[in-house]
C-alpha cells in the first residue's frame, strides 16, 4: 500500500516565501513542526546543543555567518576521529538577497560543494578551533575584575 508514510524517515525541509525563511521538521512519528534551527540524525544531539546555544544570534547574522554556524553545528556531530572536509560536507542556500537592510529579489537554490566549500570550511573551522581553545584555557577560572 503506497498511501502509508515510510516508517523511520525524518526530513528537514527549508524554503522561503514573502514572509521569510521557513524550516520544517518532519519526524518519523508523523509530527511536523516549524523550527528556527534544527538537526536530525543519529549523532545530532551535539549539533542541536550548538544551535540552541547560538540561537539568539541567528536573527542578526549575515548569510555567510549562518553558513558558518551550520558547519560548526555539523562539526559538533562528528565522531572525534572525523573531520569536515570538502569531500564530506556541502551547504545548500536559498533566500532573499538583502542589500542596505532591505529585502531584494529571491535568489534560487545554490549549492556549495567540492572546491566551493574550501573557504567556508576554513572560516568555520578556524573560528571553531579558536573558540574551543579559549574555552579550554579559561575553563574553571574566574575572570578578575578591576575595581580601582
PDB file of C-alpha atoms in Angstrom:
ATOM      1  CA  UNK A   1       0.000   0.000   0.000  1.00  0.00           C
ATOM      2  CA  UNK A   2       1.724   3.192  -1.183  1.00  0.00           C
ATOM      3  CA  UNK A   3      -0.531   5.573   0.732  1.00  0.00           C
ATOM      4  CA  UNK A   4       1.202   4.958   4.084  1.00  0.00           C
ATOM      5  CA  UNK A   5       4.083   7.143   5.144  1.00  0.00           C
ATOM      6  CA  UNK A   6       7.508   5.466   5.327  1.00  0.00           C
ATOM      7  CA  UNK A   7       8.449   4.241   8.784  1.00  0.00           C
ATOM      8  CA  UNK A   8      11.552   5.768  10.342  1.00  0.00           C
ATOM      9  CA  UNK A   9      12.112   8.665   7.948  1.00  0.00           C
ATOM     10  CA  UNK A  10      12.799  12.141   9.276  1.00  0.00           C
ATOM     11  CA  UNK A  11      13.075  15.150   6.977  1.00  0.00           C
ATOM     12  CA  UNK A  12      14.136  18.767   7.211  1.00  0.00           C
ATOM     13  CA  UNK A  13      12.504  20.901   4.536  1.00  0.00           C
ATOM     14  CA  UNK A  14      13.614  24.504   4.062  1.00  0.00           C
ATOM     15  CA  UNK A  15      12.115  27.181   1.898  1.00  0.00           C
ATOM     16  CA  UNK A  16      11.393  30.867   1.633  1.00  0.00           C
ATOM     17  CA  UNK A  17       8.342  32.933   0.755  1.00  0.00           C
ATOM     18  CA  UNK A  18       7.235  36.567   1.103  1.00  0.00           C
ATOM     19  CA  UNK A  19       7.128  36.240   4.901  1.00  0.00           C
ATOM     20  CA  UNK A  20      10.703  34.980   5.129  1.00  0.00           C
ATOM     21  CA  UNK A  21      12.585  31.708   5.539  1.00  0.00           C
ATOM     22  CA  UNK A  22      10.947  28.559   6.907  1.00  0.00           C
ATOM     23  CA  UNK A  23      12.347  25.294   8.224  1.00  0.00           C
ATOM     24  CA  UNK A  24      10.066  22.333   8.882  1.00  0.00           C
ATOM     25  CA  UNK A  25      10.961  19.138  10.679  1.00  0.00           C
ATOM     26  CA  UNK A  26       9.005  16.019   9.738  1.00  0.00           C
ATOM     27  CA  UNK A  27       9.502  13.342  12.400  1.00  0.00           C
ATOM     28  CA  UNK A  28       9.094   9.585  11.880  1.00  0.00           C
ATOM     29  CA  UNK A  29       6.068   9.688  14.207  1.00  0.00           C
ATOM     30  CA  UNK A  30       4.276  11.886  11.687  1.00  0.00           C
ATOM     31  CA  UNK A  31       4.597  15.057  13.767  1.00  0.00           C
ATOM     32  CA  UNK A  32       5.551  18.196  11.842  1.00  0.00           C
ATOM     33  CA  UNK A  33       6.765  21.465  13.312  1.00  0.00           C
ATOM     34  CA  UNK A  34       8.314  24.681  12.110  1.00  0.00           C
ATOM     35  CA  UNK A  35      11.767  25.324  13.560  1.00  0.00           C
ATOM     36  CA  UNK A  36      14.239  28.192  13.625  1.00  0.00           C
ATOM     37  CA  UNK A  37      17.210  25.797  13.605  1.00  0.00           C
ATOM     38  CA  UNK A  38      17.257  22.016  13.740  1.00  0.00           C
ATOM     39  CA  UNK A  39      19.444  18.948  13.397  1.00  0.00           C
ATOM     40  CA  UNK A  40      18.276  15.365  12.896  1.00  0.00           C
ATOM     41  CA  UNK A  41      20.020  12.039  12.705  1.00  0.00           C
ATOM     42  CA  UNK A  42      21.906   9.539  14.817  1.00  0.00           C
ATOM     43  CA  UNK A  43      24.527  11.959  16.187  1.00  0.00           C
ATOM     44  CA  UNK A  44      22.505  15.172  16.083  1.00  0.00           C
ATOM     45  CA  UNK A  45      22.282  15.956  19.820  1.00  0.00           C
ATOM     46  CA  UNK A  46      25.608  17.846  19.903  1.00  0.00           C
ATOM     47  CA  UNK A  47      24.599  19.824  16.815  1.00  0.00           C
ATOM     48  CA  UNK A  48      21.233  20.693  18.409  1.00  0.00           C
ATOM     49  CA  UNK A  49      23.052  21.823  21.565  1.00  0.00           C
ATOM     50  CA  UNK A  50      25.307  24.095  19.493  1.00  0.00           C
ATOM     51  CA  UNK A  51      22.299  25.545  17.653  1.00  0.00           C
ATOM     52  CA  UNK A  52      20.399  26.170  20.908  1.00  0.00           C
ATOM     53  CA  UNK A  53      23.396  27.957  22.459  1.00  0.00           C
ATOM     54  CA  UNK A  54      23.697  30.288  19.468  1.00  0.00           C
ATOM     55  CA  UNK A  55      20.008  30.692  18.595  1.00  0.00           C
ATOM     56  CA  UNK A  56      19.724  34.329  19.724  1.00  0.00           C
ATOM     57  CA  UNK A  57      22.488  35.413  17.334  1.00  0.00           C
ATOM     58  CA  UNK A  58      20.899  33.943  14.187  1.00  0.00           C
ATOM     59  CA  UNK A  59      18.378  36.752  13.549  1.00  0.00           C
ATOM     60  CA  UNK A  60      21.150  39.337  13.052  1.00  0.00           C
ATOM     61  CA  UNK A  61      23.585  37.088  11.141  1.00  0.00           C
ATOM     62  CA  UNK A  62      24.648  37.504   7.550  1.00  0.00           C
ATOM     63  CA  UNK A  63      24.164  34.585   5.175  1.00  0.00           C
ATOM     64  CA  UNK A  64      27.869  33.736   5.397  1.00  0.00           C
ATOM     65  CA  UNK A  65      27.762  33.738   9.208  1.00  0.00           C
ATOM     66  CA  UNK A  66      24.700  31.470   9.184  1.00  0.00           C
ATOM     67  CA  UNK A  67      26.558  29.042   6.922  1.00  0.00           C
ATOM     68  CA  UNK A  68      29.479  29.141   9.369  1.00  0.00           C
ATOM     69  CA  UNK A  69      27.121  28.342  12.264  1.00  0.00           C
ATOM     70  CA  UNK A  70      25.642  25.447  10.274  1.00  0.00           C
ATOM     71  CA  UNK A  71      29.059  23.972   9.564  1.00  0.00           C
ATOM     72  CA  UNK A  72      30.129  24.366  13.194  1.00  0.00           C
ATOM     73  CA  UNK A  73      26.965  22.566  14.305  1.00  0.00           C
ATOM     74  CA  UNK A  74      27.661  19.809  11.788  1.00  0.00           C
ATOM     75  CA  UNK A  75      31.237  19.520  13.087  1.00  0.00           C
ATOM     76  CA  UNK A  76      29.872  19.002  16.604  1.00  0.00           C
ATOM     77  CA  UNK A  77      28.008  15.901  15.427  1.00  0.00           C
ATOM     78  CA  UNK A  78      31.090  14.140  14.038  1.00  0.00           C
ATOM     79  CA  UNK A  79      32.986  11.354  15.755  1.00  0.00           C
ATOM     80  CA  UNK A  80      36.190  12.649  17.341  1.00  0.00           C
ATOM     81  CA  UNK A  81      38.333  10.883  14.738  1.00  0.00           C
ATOM     82  CA  UNK A  82      36.476  12.550  11.822  1.00  0.00           C
ATOM     83  CA  UNK A  83      36.876  15.980  10.252  1.00  0.00           C
ATOM     84  CA  UNK A  84      34.734  18.117   7.977  1.00  0.00           C
ATOM     85  CA  UNK A  85      36.265  18.214   4.508  1.00  0.00           C
ATOM     86  CA  UNK A  86      35.274  19.291   1.013  1.00  0.00           C
ATOM     87  CA  UNK A  87      34.563  15.608   0.300  1.00  0.00           C
ATOM     88  CA  UNK A  88      32.027  15.089   3.110  1.00  0.00           C
ATOM     89  CA  UNK A  89      30.325  18.485   3.517  1.00  0.00           C
ATOM     90  CA  UNK A  90      28.074  20.661   1.396  1.00  0.00           C
ATOM     91  CA  UNK A  91      25.770  23.613   2.072  1.00  0.00           C
ATOM     92  CA  UNK A  92      22.543  24.474   0.275  1.00  0.00           C
ATOM     93  CA  UNK A  93      21.240  28.042   0.446  1.00  0.00           C
ATOM     94  CA  UNK A  94      18.015  29.707  -0.646  1.00  0.00           C
ATOM     95  CA  UNK A  95      16.631  33.084   0.383  1.00  0.00           C
ATOM     96  CA  UNK A  96      16.183  36.748  -0.204  1.00  0.00           C
ATOM     97  CA  UNK A  97      19.072  38.923  -1.284  1.00  0.00           C
ATOM     98  CA  UNK A  98      19.351  41.681   1.309  1.00  0.00           C
ATOM     99  CA  UNK A  99      21.064  44.955   0.428  1.00  0.00           C
ATOM    100  CA  UNK A 100      21.234  48.013   2.677  1.00  0.00           C
ATOM    101  CA  UNK A 101      18.919  46.325   5.157  1.00  0.00           C
ATOM    102  CA  UNK A 102      16.153  45.892   2.568  1.00  0.00           C
ATOM    103  CA  UNK A 103      14.884  42.664   1.073  1.00  0.00           C
ATOM    104  CA  UNK A 104      15.613  42.459  -2.637  1.00  0.00           C
ATOM    105  CA  UNK A 105      14.857  39.669  -5.055  1.00  0.00           C
ATOM    106  CA  UNK A 106      14.513  35.993  -4.242  1.00  0.00           C
ATOM    107  CA  UNK A 107      17.669  34.052  -5.002  1.00  0.00           C
ATOM    108  CA  UNK A 108      17.201  30.489  -6.203  1.00  0.00           C
ATOM    109  CA  UNK A 109      18.750  27.443  -4.572  1.00  0.00           C
ATOM    110  CA  UNK A 110      22.550  27.484  -4.555  1.00  0.00           C
ATOM    111  CA  UNK A 111      24.702  24.502  -3.633  1.00  0.00           C
ATOM    112  CA  UNK A 112      28.175  24.917  -2.198  1.00  0.00           C
ATOM    113  CA  UNK A 113      30.124  21.694  -2.574  1.00  0.00           C
ATOM    114  CA  UNK A 114      33.555  20.469  -3.616  1.00  0.00           C
ATOM    115  CA  UNK A 115      36.072  23.270  -4.022  1.00  0.00           C
ATOM    116  CA  UNK A 116      33.425  25.931  -3.253  1.00  0.00           C
ATOM    117  CA  UNK A 117      33.362  24.529   0.301  1.00  0.00           C
ATOM    118  CA  UNK A 118      37.070  25.197   0.927  1.00  0.00           C
ATOM    119  CA  UNK A 119      36.808  28.844   2.048  1.00  0.00           C
ATOM    120  CA  UNK A 120      33.602  28.187   4.025  1.00  0.00           C
ATOM    121  CA  UNK A 121      35.168  25.268   5.890  1.00  0.00           C
ATOM    122  CA  UNK A 122      38.341  27.226   6.628  1.00  0.00           C
ATOM    123  CA  UNK A 123      36.336  30.080   8.113  1.00  0.00           C
ATOM    124  CA  UNK A 124      34.063  27.793  10.134  1.00  0.00           C
ATOM    125  CA  UNK A 125      36.803  25.548  11.473  1.00  0.00           C
ATOM    126  CA  UNK A 126      39.190  28.441  12.143  1.00  0.00           C
ATOM    127  CA  UNK A 127      36.686  30.193  14.406  1.00  0.00           C
ATOM    128  CA  UNK A 128      35.629  26.912  15.998  1.00  0.00           C
ATOM    129  CA  UNK A 129      39.216  25.968  16.915  1.00  0.00           C
ATOM    130  CA  UNK A 130      39.898  29.400  18.425  1.00  0.00           C
ATOM    131  CA  UNK A 131      36.695  29.247  20.466  1.00  0.00           C
ATOM    132  CA  UNK A 132      37.459  25.734  21.700  1.00  0.00           C
ATOM    133  CA  UNK A 133      40.988  26.737  22.754  1.00  0.00           C
ATOM    134  CA  UNK A 134      39.678  29.834  24.535  1.00  0.00           C
ATOM    135  CA  UNK A 135      37.042  27.829  26.386  1.00  0.00           C
ATOM    136  CA  UNK A 136      39.569  25.210  27.446  1.00  0.00           C
ATOM    137  CA  UNK A 137      42.093  27.747  28.741  1.00  0.00           C
ATOM    138  CA  UNK A 138      39.534  29.715  30.745  1.00  0.00           C
ATOM    139  CA  UNK A 139      37.576  26.731  31.972  1.00  0.00           C
ATOM    140  CA  UNK A 140      37.152  26.671  35.730  1.00  0.00           C
ATOM    141  CA  UNK A 141      38.869  30.051  36.183  1.00  0.00           C
ATOM    142  CA  UNK A 142      37.170  33.215  37.335  1.00  0.00           C
ATOM    143  CA  UNK A 143      37.980  36.334  35.387  1.00  0.00           C
ATOM    144  CA  UNK A 144      39.466  39.083  37.548  1.00  0.00           C
ATOM    145  CA  UNK A 145      37.664  42.402  37.647  1.00  0.00           C
ATOM    146  CA  UNK A 146      39.404  45.737  38.109  1.00  0.00           C
ATOM    147  CA  UNK A 147      37.704  47.551  40.980  1.00  0.00           C
ATOM    148  CA  UNK A 148      40.054  50.522  41.303  1.00  0.00           C
TER     149      UNK A 148
END
